[in-house]
Short mmCIF file of C-alpha atoms and ligand atoms in Angstrom, two decimals:
data_model
loop_
_atom_site.label_atom_id
_atom_site.label_comp_id
_atom_site.label_asym_id
_atom_site.label_seq_id
_atom_site.Cartn_x
_atom_site.Cartn_y
_atom_site.Cartn_z
CA MET A 260 -33.26 -10.01 -7.90
CA PRO A 261 -35.31 -7.16 -6.61
CA PHE A 262 -33.23 -3.98 -7.17
CA ILE A 263 -31.50 -1.74 -9.70
CA LEU A 264 -28.51 0.32 -8.60
CA ALA A 265 -27.98 3.69 -10.28
CA LEU A 266 -24.60 5.41 -10.07
CA ASP A 267 -24.98 9.15 -10.62
CA GLU A 268 -21.59 10.80 -10.88
CA GLY A 269 -22.37 14.53 -10.90
CA THR A 270 -20.17 17.62 -10.95
CA THR A 271 -20.23 18.21 -7.21
CA SER A 272 -20.90 14.72 -5.86
CA ALA A 273 -21.14 11.05 -6.70
CA ARG A 274 -24.46 9.50 -5.75
CA ALA A 275 -25.80 5.99 -5.66
CA ALA A 276 -29.49 5.09 -5.55
CA LEU A 277 -31.37 1.82 -5.23
CA TYR A 278 -34.73 1.28 -6.97
CA ASP A 279 -37.30 -1.44 -6.47
CA GLN A 280 -39.53 -3.09 -9.05
CA GLN A 281 -42.09 -0.25 -8.87
CA GLY A 282 -39.43 2.35 -9.69
CA ARG A 283 -39.38 3.62 -6.09
CA ARG A 284 -36.11 4.93 -4.72
CA ILE A 285 -35.37 3.10 -1.46
CA ALA A 286 -31.91 4.54 -0.73
CA MET A 287 -29.64 7.30 -1.91
CA GLU A 288 -26.15 8.02 -0.66
CA SER A 289 -23.65 10.58 -1.86
CA ALA A 290 -20.00 11.52 -1.51
CA PRO A 291 -18.65 14.97 -2.39
CA ILE A 292 -16.07 15.57 -5.12
CA ALA A 293 -13.79 18.57 -4.79
CA PRO A 294 -13.22 20.81 -7.79
CA ARG A 295 -9.89 22.60 -8.26
CA TYR A 296 -9.41 25.96 -9.94
CA PRO A 297 -5.68 26.14 -10.75
CA GLN A 298 -6.11 29.25 -12.93
CA PRO A 299 -9.01 31.62 -13.68
CA GLY A 300 -11.47 29.76 -15.92
CA TRP A 301 -9.82 26.36 -15.33
CA VAL A 302 -11.67 23.53 -13.58
CA GLU A 303 -10.15 20.15 -12.72
CA GLN A 304 -10.98 17.08 -10.65
CA ASP A 305 -8.98 14.08 -9.49
CA PRO A 306 -10.11 11.00 -11.52
CA GLU A 307 -9.17 8.70 -8.64
CA GLU A 308 -11.29 10.75 -6.25
CA ILE A 309 -14.23 10.53 -8.69
CA TRP A 310 -13.94 6.72 -8.72
CA GLN A 311 -13.44 6.36 -4.96
CA ALA A 312 -16.36 8.72 -4.19
CA GLN A 313 -18.61 6.74 -6.53
CA LEU A 314 -17.59 3.39 -5.04
CA ASP A 315 -18.03 4.74 -1.51
CA ALA A 316 -21.54 6.04 -2.28
CA ALA A 317 -22.53 2.71 -3.89
CA ARG A 318 -21.28 0.67 -0.95
CA ARG A 319 -23.08 2.87 1.56
CA ALA A 320 -26.36 2.72 -0.40
CA LEU A 321 -26.27 -1.09 -0.30
CA GLU A 322 -25.29 -1.14 3.38
CA ARG A 323 -28.02 1.28 4.35
CA CYS A 324 -30.73 -1.12 3.16
CA GLY A 325 -28.84 -4.28 3.96
CA VAL A 326 -28.99 -5.30 0.30
CA PRO A 327 -26.18 -7.61 -0.82
CA GLY A 328 -24.67 -7.18 -4.29
CA ARG A 329 -26.25 -10.43 -5.50
CA GLU A 330 -29.69 -8.83 -5.19
CA ILE A 331 -28.83 -6.15 -7.75
CA ALA A 332 -30.21 -7.08 -11.16
CA ALA A 333 -28.18 -4.43 -12.97
CA ILE A 334 -26.25 -1.18 -12.59
CA GLY A 335 -27.04 1.96 -14.55
CA ILE A 336 -24.40 4.68 -14.86
CA THR A 337 -25.00 8.34 -15.47
CA ASN A 338 -22.37 11.02 -15.34
CA GLN A 339 -21.25 14.61 -15.74
CA ARG A 340 -20.65 14.77 -19.48
CA GLU A 341 -17.73 16.04 -21.58
CA THR A 342 -15.35 15.88 -18.61
CA THR A 343 -12.23 14.32 -20.05
CA ILE A 344 -9.96 11.66 -18.58
CA LEU A 345 -6.95 9.97 -20.18
CA TRP A 346 -5.42 7.00 -18.43
CA GLU A 347 -2.78 4.31 -18.89
CA ARG A 348 -4.32 1.06 -20.02
CA ALA A 349 -1.63 -0.96 -18.23
CA SER A 350 -1.97 0.63 -14.77
CA GLY A 351 -5.43 2.22 -14.89
CA ARG A 352 -3.82 5.46 -13.67
CA ALA A 353 -4.87 8.81 -15.10
CA VAL A 354 -2.08 10.72 -16.85
CA ALA A 355 -3.55 14.13 -15.97
CA PRO A 356 -6.32 15.61 -13.82
CA ALA A 357 -9.82 15.27 -15.26
CA ILE A 358 -10.57 18.41 -17.28
CA VAL A 359 -14.09 19.30 -16.17
CA TRP A 360 -16.77 20.33 -18.67
CA GLN A 361 -16.78 23.87 -17.27
CA CYS A 362 -13.07 24.37 -17.95
CA ARG A 363 -12.24 27.14 -20.44
CA ARG A 364 -8.53 26.43 -20.93
CA THR A 365 -8.99 25.62 -24.61
CA ALA A 366 -10.92 28.82 -25.41
CA GLY A 367 -8.17 30.20 -27.69
CA TYR A 368 -7.79 26.94 -29.61
CA CYS A 369 -11.57 26.66 -30.05
CA ALA A 370 -11.94 30.29 -31.15
CA ARG A 371 -9.39 29.73 -33.93
CA LEU A 372 -11.08 26.50 -34.96
CA ALA A 373 -14.56 28.02 -34.90
CA SER A 374 -13.56 30.81 -37.26
CA SER A 375 -11.74 28.43 -39.64
CA PRO A 376 -13.53 26.67 -42.54
CA GLN A 377 -13.56 23.54 -40.36
CA GLY A 378 -15.82 25.18 -37.76
CA ALA A 379 -19.07 24.88 -39.71
CA GLU A 380 -18.20 21.36 -40.86
CA ILE A 381 -17.63 20.25 -37.25
CA THR A 382 -21.08 21.55 -36.36
CA ARG A 383 -22.59 19.78 -39.37
CA ARG A 384 -21.02 16.46 -38.39
CA THR A 385 -21.54 16.60 -34.62
CA GLY A 386 -24.55 18.86 -33.99
CA LEU A 387 -22.32 20.82 -31.58
CA VAL A 388 -21.07 24.41 -31.57
CA VAL A 389 -17.26 24.60 -31.45
CA ASP A 390 -16.58 25.48 -27.82
CA PRO A 391 -14.18 24.48 -25.02
CA TYR A 392 -17.13 22.75 -23.33
CA PHE A 393 -16.77 19.54 -25.37
CA SER A 394 -14.17 16.81 -24.91
CA ALA A 395 -12.18 16.97 -28.16
CA SER A 396 -10.22 20.14 -27.40
CA LYS A 397 -9.63 18.91 -23.84
CA ILE A 398 -8.12 15.68 -25.17
CA ARG A 399 -6.00 17.79 -27.51
CA TRP A 400 -4.79 19.82 -24.51
CA ILE A 401 -3.73 16.74 -22.54
CA LEU A 402 -1.98 15.22 -25.58
CA ASP A 403 -0.12 18.51 -26.05
CA HIS A 404 0.82 19.13 -22.41
CA VAL A 405 1.62 15.73 -20.90
CA ALA A 406 5.11 14.62 -21.93
CA GLY A 407 5.02 11.74 -24.39
CA ALA A 408 1.23 11.51 -24.36
CA GLN A 409 0.67 11.85 -28.12
CA ALA A 410 3.14 9.07 -28.95
CA ARG A 411 1.79 6.84 -26.19
CA ALA A 412 -1.77 7.46 -27.39
CA GLU A 413 -0.80 6.48 -30.91
CA ALA A 414 0.91 3.35 -29.60
CA GLY A 415 -2.34 2.30 -27.93
CA GLU A 416 -1.00 2.71 -24.39
CA LEU A 417 -3.57 5.31 -23.33
CA ALA A 418 -7.34 5.23 -23.08
CA PHE A 419 -9.72 8.19 -23.24
CA GLY A 420 -13.08 8.29 -21.59
CA THR A 421 -15.75 10.58 -20.37
CA VAL A 422 -16.61 9.75 -16.75
CA ASP A 423 -18.99 6.90 -17.73
CA ALA A 424 -16.21 5.07 -19.57
CA TRP A 425 -13.79 5.71 -16.69
CA LEU A 426 -16.23 4.22 -14.18
CA VAL A 427 -17.00 1.20 -16.40
CA TRP A 428 -13.26 0.62 -16.79
CA LYS A 429 -12.75 0.76 -13.02
CA LEU A 430 -15.83 -1.34 -12.21
CA THR A 431 -14.80 -4.07 -14.66
CA GLY A 432 -11.15 -4.07 -13.56
CA GLY A 433 -10.01 -2.73 -16.93
CA ARG A 434 -11.79 -5.41 -18.97
CA VAL A 435 -14.30 -3.14 -20.70
CA HIS A 436 -13.70 0.19 -22.48
CA VAL A 437 -17.07 1.45 -23.63
CA THR A 438 -19.29 4.53 -23.76
CA ASP A 439 -22.82 5.17 -25.08
CA PRO A 440 -24.12 7.44 -27.85
CA SER A 441 -25.43 10.11 -25.46
CA ASN A 442 -21.94 10.59 -23.99
CA ALA A 443 -20.10 10.05 -27.27
CA SER A 444 -22.25 12.70 -28.95
CA ARG A 445 -20.72 15.25 -26.52
CA THR A 446 -17.09 14.56 -27.34
CA MET A 447 -17.15 16.38 -30.70
CA LEU A 448 -15.58 13.28 -32.21
CA MET A 449 -18.76 11.32 -33.00
CA ASN A 450 -20.65 11.68 -36.24
CA LEU A 451 -24.15 12.42 -34.92
CA ALA A 452 -26.09 10.75 -37.73
CA ALA A 453 -23.85 7.68 -38.01
CA GLY A 454 -23.38 7.17 -34.27
CA GLU A 455 -19.70 6.33 -34.86
CA TRP A 456 -16.34 7.99 -34.35
CA ASP A 457 -15.66 10.21 -37.34
CA ASP A 458 -12.23 9.84 -39.02
CA VAL A 459 -12.27 13.39 -40.34
CA LEU A 460 -12.82 14.80 -36.85
CA LEU A 461 -10.21 12.50 -35.33
CA ASP A 462 -7.77 13.80 -37.93
CA TRP A 463 -8.58 17.47 -37.31
CA PHE A 464 -8.24 17.12 -33.55
CA GLY A 465 -5.23 14.81 -33.86
CA VAL A 466 -6.87 12.18 -31.66
CA PRO A 467 -5.69 8.61 -32.39
CA ARG A 468 -8.52 6.10 -32.77
CA ALA A 469 -6.58 3.79 -30.44
CA VAL A 470 -7.57 5.86 -27.37
CA LEU A 471 -11.32 5.68 -27.99
CA PRO A 472 -13.88 3.44 -26.30
CA ALA A 473 -16.43 1.35 -28.20
CA ILE A 474 -19.90 2.91 -28.50
CA ALA A 475 -22.68 0.60 -27.23
CA PRO A 476 -26.45 1.37 -26.97
CA SER A 477 -27.44 3.25 -23.79
CA SER A 478 -29.58 0.32 -22.64
CA ALA A 479 -27.48 -2.85 -23.08
CA VAL A 480 -25.35 -5.11 -20.92
CA VAL A 481 -21.76 -4.06 -21.64
CA GLY A 482 -19.98 -6.10 -18.95
CA THR A 483 -20.06 -7.16 -15.31
CA THR A 484 -18.43 -5.58 -12.30
CA ASP A 485 -15.57 -7.24 -10.45
CA ALA A 486 -16.98 -9.00 -7.40
CA ALA A 487 -14.40 -7.18 -5.28
CA TRP A 488 -16.27 -3.88 -5.51
CA LEU A 489 -19.84 -4.66 -4.43
CA GLY A 490 -19.61 -8.28 -3.34
CA SER A 491 -20.92 -9.78 -6.55
CA GLU A 492 -20.52 -9.68 -10.32
CA ILE A 493 -23.27 -7.30 -11.39
CA PRO A 494 -24.23 -6.59 -15.02
CA ILE A 495 -23.75 -3.00 -16.16
CA GLY A 496 -26.92 -2.47 -18.19
CA GLY A 497 -27.28 1.27 -18.71
CA ILE A 498 -25.08 4.25 -19.57
CA ALA A 499 -26.21 7.78 -20.34
CA GLY A 500 -24.90 11.29 -19.90
CA ASP A 501 -26.59 13.03 -16.98
CA GLN A 502 -28.90 15.22 -19.05
CA GLN A 503 -30.07 12.46 -21.34
CA ALA A 504 -30.56 10.25 -18.28
CA ALA A 505 -32.69 12.98 -16.71
CA LEU A 506 -34.74 13.18 -19.93
CA ALA A 507 -35.38 9.44 -19.57
CA GLY A 508 -36.07 9.78 -15.82
CA GLN A 509 -38.69 12.43 -16.64
CA ALA A 510 -40.33 9.80 -18.86
CA CYS A 511 -39.61 11.99 -21.90
CA PHE A 512 -39.21 9.08 -24.32
CA ARG A 513 -41.13 10.64 -27.21
CA ALA A 514 -40.81 13.54 -29.61
CA GLY A 515 -42.14 16.82 -28.19
CA LEU A 516 -41.51 16.12 -24.48
CA SER A 517 -39.02 18.39 -22.70
CA LYS A 518 -37.30 18.85 -19.35
CA ASN A 519 -35.01 21.34 -17.66
CA THR A 520 -32.56 20.36 -14.94
CA TYR A 521 -31.53 22.99 -12.40
CA GLY A 522 -28.19 21.80 -11.02
CA THR A 523 -24.76 23.42 -11.14
CA GLY A 524 -25.75 24.43 -14.65
CA CYS A 525 -29.14 24.30 -16.37
CA PHE A 526 -29.86 21.88 -19.15
CA ALA A 527 -33.00 21.96 -21.23
CA LEU A 528 -33.63 19.04 -23.59
CA LEU A 529 -36.41 18.47 -26.08
CA HIS A 530 -36.83 14.91 -27.35
CA THR A 531 -37.15 14.76 -31.15
CA GLY A 532 -37.67 11.00 -31.48
CA ALA A 533 -35.94 9.38 -34.45
CA THR A 534 -35.61 12.74 -36.24
CA LEU A 535 -32.07 14.10 -36.50
CA PRO A 536 -32.47 17.71 -35.37
CA SER A 537 -30.49 20.69 -36.54
CA SER A 538 -30.62 24.01 -34.78
CA ALA A 539 -30.97 27.34 -36.53
CA ASN A 540 -30.72 29.06 -33.14
CA ARG A 541 -27.34 27.95 -31.83
CA LEU A 542 -28.64 25.11 -29.71
CA LEU A 543 -27.08 21.67 -29.85
CA ALA A 544 -28.28 18.58 -31.62
CA THR A 545 -27.47 15.53 -29.54
CA ARG A 546 -28.26 11.87 -28.94
CA ALA A 547 -30.98 11.02 -26.46
CA ALA A 548 -30.39 7.84 -24.47
CA SER A 549 -31.36 4.97 -26.74
CA THR A 550 -33.90 2.62 -25.15
CA ASP A 551 -33.25 0.09 -27.94
CA ALA A 552 -30.83 -0.26 -30.84
CA ARG A 553 -32.39 2.66 -32.78
CA ALA A 554 -30.93 6.17 -32.69
CA GLN A 555 -32.93 8.75 -30.73
CA TYR A 556 -32.23 12.46 -30.74
CA ALA A 557 -32.77 15.64 -28.75
CA ILE A 558 -32.25 19.38 -29.03
CA GLU A 559 -30.36 20.76 -26.06
CA GLY A 560 -29.53 24.11 -24.60
CA SER A 561 -27.16 24.55 -21.68
CA VAL A 562 -26.51 27.28 -19.17
CA PHE A 563 -23.14 26.85 -17.47
CA ILE A 564 -23.82 28.65 -14.18
CA ALA A 565 -27.25 28.18 -12.59
CA GLY A 566 -27.28 26.61 -9.10
CA ALA A 567 -23.58 27.46 -9.04
CA ALA A 568 -24.60 31.13 -8.76
CA VAL A 569 -26.33 30.21 -5.50
CA GLN A 570 -23.19 28.41 -4.33
CA TRP A 571 -21.28 31.56 -5.18
CA LEU A 572 -23.61 33.65 -2.99
CA ARG A 573 -22.96 31.19 -0.18
CA ASP A 574 -19.24 30.44 -0.55
CA GLN A 575 -17.68 33.54 -2.12
CA LEU A 576 -19.98 36.32 -0.92
CA GLY A 577 -21.23 34.74 2.31
CA LEU A 578 -24.69 36.26 1.70
CA ILE A 579 -26.49 33.04 2.62
CA ALA A 580 -25.63 30.12 4.87
CA SER A 581 -27.34 27.49 2.72
CA ALA A 582 -28.72 27.25 -0.82
CA ALA A 583 -32.21 26.66 0.58
CA GLU A 584 -32.09 29.99 2.45
CA SER A 585 -32.13 31.82 -0.89
CA GLU A 586 -35.84 31.07 -1.29
CA ALA A 587 -37.10 32.94 1.77
CA LEU A 588 -34.74 35.89 1.15
CA ALA A 589 -35.86 36.25 -2.47
CA ALA A 590 -39.51 36.04 -1.48
CA SER A 591 -39.01 38.70 1.22
CA VAL A 592 -38.80 41.47 -1.41
CA PRO A 593 -41.36 42.21 -4.14
CA ASP A 594 -38.71 42.45 -6.87
CA THR A 595 -34.95 42.95 -7.30
CA ALA A 596 -35.26 46.78 -7.23
CA GLY A 597 -33.71 46.85 -10.70
CA VAL A 598 -30.72 44.65 -9.84
CA TYR A 599 -29.67 42.01 -12.39
CA LEU A 600 -26.96 39.39 -11.98
CA VAL A 601 -25.63 37.77 -15.15
CA PRO A 602 -23.52 34.90 -13.78
CA ALA A 603 -21.30 34.52 -16.85
CA PHE A 604 -18.48 33.30 -14.60
CA VAL A 605 -17.15 30.91 -17.25
CA GLY A 606 -18.52 32.72 -20.29
CA LEU A 607 -22.01 32.26 -21.69
CA GLY A 608 -23.40 29.03 -23.15
CA ALA A 609 -26.37 28.67 -25.51
CA PRO A 610 -27.66 30.60 -27.30
CA HIS A 611 -24.90 33.24 -26.87
CA TRP A 612 -21.76 31.04 -26.92
CA ASP A 613 -19.37 33.69 -25.68
CA PRO A 614 -16.44 32.13 -23.76
CA ASP A 615 -15.04 35.60 -23.00
CA ALA A 616 -18.13 37.09 -21.35
CA ARG A 617 -17.76 37.54 -17.61
CA GLY A 618 -20.25 37.98 -14.79
CA ILE A 619 -21.89 41.30 -14.04
CA LEU A 620 -24.03 42.71 -11.22
CA THR A 621 -25.87 45.72 -12.52
CA GLY A 622 -28.56 48.22 -11.55
CA LEU A 623 -27.20 48.75 -8.04
CA THR A 624 -28.44 51.65 -5.92
CA ARG A 625 -28.09 52.43 -2.20
CA ALA A 626 -31.40 50.61 -1.74
CA ALA A 627 -30.01 47.33 -3.08
CA SER A 628 -29.93 44.80 -0.24
CA ARG A 629 -28.76 41.26 0.31
CA SER A 630 -32.27 40.05 -0.49
CA HIS A 631 -32.31 41.89 -3.81
CA ILE A 632 -28.99 40.39 -4.85
CA VAL A 633 -30.04 36.91 -3.79
CA ARG A 634 -33.30 37.32 -5.69
CA ALA A 635 -31.41 38.56 -8.76
CA ALA A 636 -29.25 35.42 -8.64
CA LEU A 637 -32.31 33.14 -8.58
CA GLU A 638 -34.02 35.15 -11.30
CA SER A 639 -30.90 34.86 -13.47
CA ILE A 640 -31.41 31.10 -13.52
CA ALA A 641 -34.94 31.56 -14.86
CA TYR A 642 -33.92 34.20 -17.42
CA GLN A 643 -31.13 32.04 -18.77
CA THR A 644 -33.55 29.12 -19.05
CA ARG A 645 -36.02 31.30 -20.90
CA ASP A 646 -33.33 32.28 -23.42
CA LEU A 647 -32.85 28.56 -24.10
CA VAL A 648 -36.54 27.76 -24.35
CA VAL A 649 -37.19 30.62 -26.79
CA ALA A 650 -34.46 29.23 -29.07
CA MET A 651 -35.81 25.70 -28.62
CA GLU A 652 -39.34 26.69 -29.55
CA ALA A 653 -38.03 28.47 -32.65
CA ASP A 654 -36.12 25.31 -33.67
CA ALA A 655 -39.09 23.06 -32.97
CA GLY A 656 -41.48 25.42 -34.74
CA GLN A 657 -44.00 25.20 -31.93
CA PRO A 658 -44.37 26.31 -28.31
CA LEU A 659 -43.62 23.88 -25.50
CA ARG A 660 -46.78 22.73 -23.80
CA GLU A 661 -45.04 22.45 -20.44
CA LEU A 662 -41.57 22.10 -19.00
CA ARG A 663 -40.78 19.21 -16.65
CA VAL A 664 -38.20 20.20 -14.05
CA ASP A 665 -35.68 18.52 -11.78
CA GLY A 666 -32.26 19.06 -10.18
CA GLY A 667 -31.30 20.48 -6.79
CA ALA A 668 -32.58 24.03 -7.39
CA ALA A 669 -35.98 22.80 -8.69
CA ALA A 670 -36.85 22.42 -5.00
CA ASN A 671 -36.97 26.22 -4.81
CA ASP A 672 -40.66 27.21 -5.09
CA PHE A 673 -39.84 30.87 -5.63
CA LEU A 674 -37.60 30.01 -8.55
CA MET A 675 -40.17 27.63 -10.09
CA GLN A 676 -42.97 30.21 -9.86
CA PHE A 677 -40.74 32.92 -11.33
CA GLN A 678 -39.77 30.49 -14.09
CA ALA A 679 -43.42 29.84 -14.96
CA ASP A 680 -44.07 33.59 -14.93
CA ILE A 681 -41.11 34.61 -17.06
CA LEU A 682 -41.59 31.70 -19.49
CA ASP A 683 -45.37 32.00 -19.60
CA ARG A 684 -45.62 28.18 -19.62
CA PRO A 685 -46.62 25.71 -16.90
CA ILE A 686 -43.73 24.24 -14.91
CA VAL A 687 -44.30 20.62 -13.87
CA ARG A 688 -42.31 19.22 -10.95
CA PRO A 689 -42.42 15.42 -10.52
CA ALA A 690 -42.61 13.62 -7.18
CA ASP A 691 -39.09 12.23 -7.66
CA THR A 692 -36.75 15.00 -8.82
CA GLU A 693 -33.70 12.72 -8.75
CA THR A 694 -34.49 12.00 -12.37
CA THR A 695 -30.87 11.57 -13.45
CA ALA A 696 -30.36 8.51 -11.28
CA LEU A 697 -33.87 7.29 -12.10
CA GLY A 698 -33.18 7.51 -15.84
CA ALA A 699 -29.97 5.49 -15.46
CA ALA A 700 -31.94 2.91 -13.48
CA PHE A 701 -34.63 2.80 -16.21
CA LEU A 702 -32.02 2.09 -18.91
CA ALA A 703 -30.32 -0.65 -16.86
CA GLY A 704 -33.65 -2.22 -15.88
CA LEU A 705 -34.84 -2.33 -19.49
CA ALA A 706 -31.60 -3.99 -20.60
CA VAL A 707 -31.99 -6.96 -18.25
CA GLY A 708 -35.79 -7.35 -18.46
CA PHE A 709 -36.31 -6.03 -14.89
CA TRP A 710 -38.78 -3.66 -16.58
CA ARG A 711 -40.39 -4.71 -19.81
CA SER A 712 -41.23 -1.57 -21.74
CA VAL A 713 -41.03 2.19 -22.00
CA GLU A 714 -44.81 2.24 -21.31
CA GLU A 715 -44.22 0.55 -17.97
CA LEU A 716 -41.63 3.24 -17.10
CA GLU A 717 -43.99 6.04 -18.13
CA GLY A 718 -46.40 4.69 -15.51
CA PHE A 719 -43.85 5.38 -12.73
CA TRP A 720 -43.69 9.14 -13.40
CA ARG A 721 -45.86 11.23 -11.01
CA VAL A 722 -46.53 14.98 -10.82
CA GLU A 723 -45.89 16.63 -7.45
CA ARG A 724 -46.78 20.24 -8.33
CA VAL A 725 -47.64 22.39 -11.35
CA PHE A 726 -46.61 26.08 -11.28
CA GLU A 727 -48.97 28.05 -13.53
CA PRO A 728 -47.85 31.38 -15.02
CA ARG A 729 -49.57 34.34 -13.39
CA MET A 730 -47.44 37.40 -14.25
CA ALA A 731 -48.96 40.19 -16.36
CA ALA A 732 -47.49 40.36 -19.87
CA SER A 733 -46.45 44.01 -19.42
CA GLN A 734 -44.43 43.21 -16.32
CA ARG A 735 -42.79 40.23 -18.01
CA GLU A 736 -41.78 42.34 -20.98
CA ARG A 737 -40.31 45.04 -18.74
CA LEU A 738 -38.24 42.51 -16.79
CA LEU A 739 -37.05 40.76 -19.96
CA ALA A 740 -35.92 44.05 -21.46
CA GLY A 741 -33.79 44.66 -18.36
CA TRP A 742 -32.29 41.19 -18.61
CA ALA A 743 -31.41 41.64 -22.29
CA GLU A 744 -29.67 44.91 -21.42
CA ALA A 745 -27.67 43.25 -18.61
CA VAL A 746 -26.60 40.38 -20.90
CA ALA A 747 -25.45 42.88 -23.52
CA ARG A 748 -23.32 44.60 -20.87
CA CYS A 749 -21.60 41.43 -19.67
CA ARG A 750 -20.37 40.89 -23.19
CA TRP A 751 -18.66 44.27 -23.21
CA ARG A 752 -14.89 44.23 -23.15
CA ALA A 753 -12.09 46.74 -23.53
P1 ADP B 927 -25.24 18.80 -9.70
O1 ADP B 927 -25.88 17.51 -10.10
O2 ADP B 927 -24.89 19.69 -10.86
O3 ADP B 927 -24.11 18.65 -8.75
P2 ADP B 927 -27.67 19.30 -8.08
O4 ADP B 927 -28.80 18.87 -8.95
O5 ADP B 927 -27.32 18.46 -6.90
O6 ADP B 927 -26.36 19.66 -8.94
O7 ADP B 927 -28.04 20.74 -7.55
C1 ADP B 927 -27.15 21.43 -6.73
C2 ADP B 927 -27.17 22.88 -7.12
O8 ADP B 927 -28.47 23.44 -6.85
C3 ADP B 927 -26.17 23.67 -6.33
O9 ADP B 927 -25.50 24.55 -7.24
C4 ADP B 927 -27.00 24.47 -5.34
O10 ADP B 927 -26.46 25.75 -5.13
C5 ADP B 927 -28.36 24.56 -5.99
N1 ADP B 927 -29.46 24.47 -5.03
C6 ADP B 927 -29.74 23.44 -4.21
N2 ADP B 927 -30.84 23.70 -3.46
C7 ADP B 927 -31.27 24.93 -3.83
C8 ADP B 927 -32.36 25.77 -3.43
N3 ADP B 927 -33.25 25.39 -2.52
N4 ADP B 927 -32.47 26.96 -4.04
C9 ADP B 927 -31.60 27.36 -4.99
N5 ADP B 927 -30.56 26.61 -5.40
C10 ADP B 927 -30.38 25.42 -4.83
#
């Protein structure tokens, strides 16, 4: 059986990729998923659309190469994390729209919780900062707002899952309800050290144990797909949240290796091996994808709006026709002429954690042009990443040697060079930047013996380009001072 199929269910699209024995991607298909914004700060998706888009992408990937389902050794699943779905076990129908990770509807609830004595204890148990980002408050919201949901959850009629568990449920025709530690560690209901659901947290959030999936290792066969979907019963061998999958796809399997993904948001992760991390700088401690039965950990920092700021330039402002066009426009001016964009459209993530901050465009003069604003948007991605990396280095007690990059916006050479300059560290871009799907494939392939070892996987990783820092320290310091000032202003409120 010559191939591994990776299902990569992201925030804006569901993708499916096929890999051969040498870890080469031979096909990739995608289907878009529409977000809905029913109120300011709210973000929803249709769970059925997520499933159908994923199935459609998988079928087209197989068709494109003429590969029948029986030639797939295993499926690996990776997914947008934290996004919360509750469904009826009997019918497989969702009882509410998926509440997407970006959604801020539980900001008030989380603010009260964070300032209560329970706040610090939640962080101690989960490694997470109390914030609407994570699943627990989103589950609470659905149980509170869907008629009868709490009672039905307690009676065992409902199932909760992040998108991985939802897809496994659908793929197995409702036979398997399972997640992995990397996803479970983002729900705010898992005890990070124990790797199990935590009764104290379940009690505080009022979430009945009966709704929860089992937690299986990230690289393990958890079930087989119904033959109806892809023409054959295929083992599901890997599950990991998108960022932990990307860490694996970047061949960061050991303590000290780090990556940053530039997608809708930015996610920087530093592998800490078997050491349970704790952050003194408001980053998250989380589970890395486990390549065997042992627990593996990472420190993570997330920026909510990164590539999404470029989408905003395109869709809301109409300043660019395509995301790729931002590169030439930004490079057409020597600097932003003092303009800063802080895209705090849904508040600020790590290390600020301010759900009430809102975006700001500052430093405007009559000379400010489209190019300056576009450049400021790209630079904001690099500044936000730097804020994460500074906190990460402080937690780790040592500077990063390099940062491996991936995600849609990592294709932007201007952004990568500016990132190297503002970070003062080399930026390393691999040949295959679809590392999320690759990581899911790695985990699935390891589980079924398609690949034998982590060392074999490390051999597949290839550098495409290294961006060396070349900005003068004085210029960097001047720019960073301006950024700090702009961030302070976006946190102003009446
Ligand atoms: P996700 O997995 O979060 O859906 P992707 O990794 O596919 O995201 O990246 C898509 C994001 O990257 C979009 O927000 C898009 O605006 C941005 N993007 C894509 N190409 C570029 C580019 N050349 N320059 C800047 N941003 C880009």
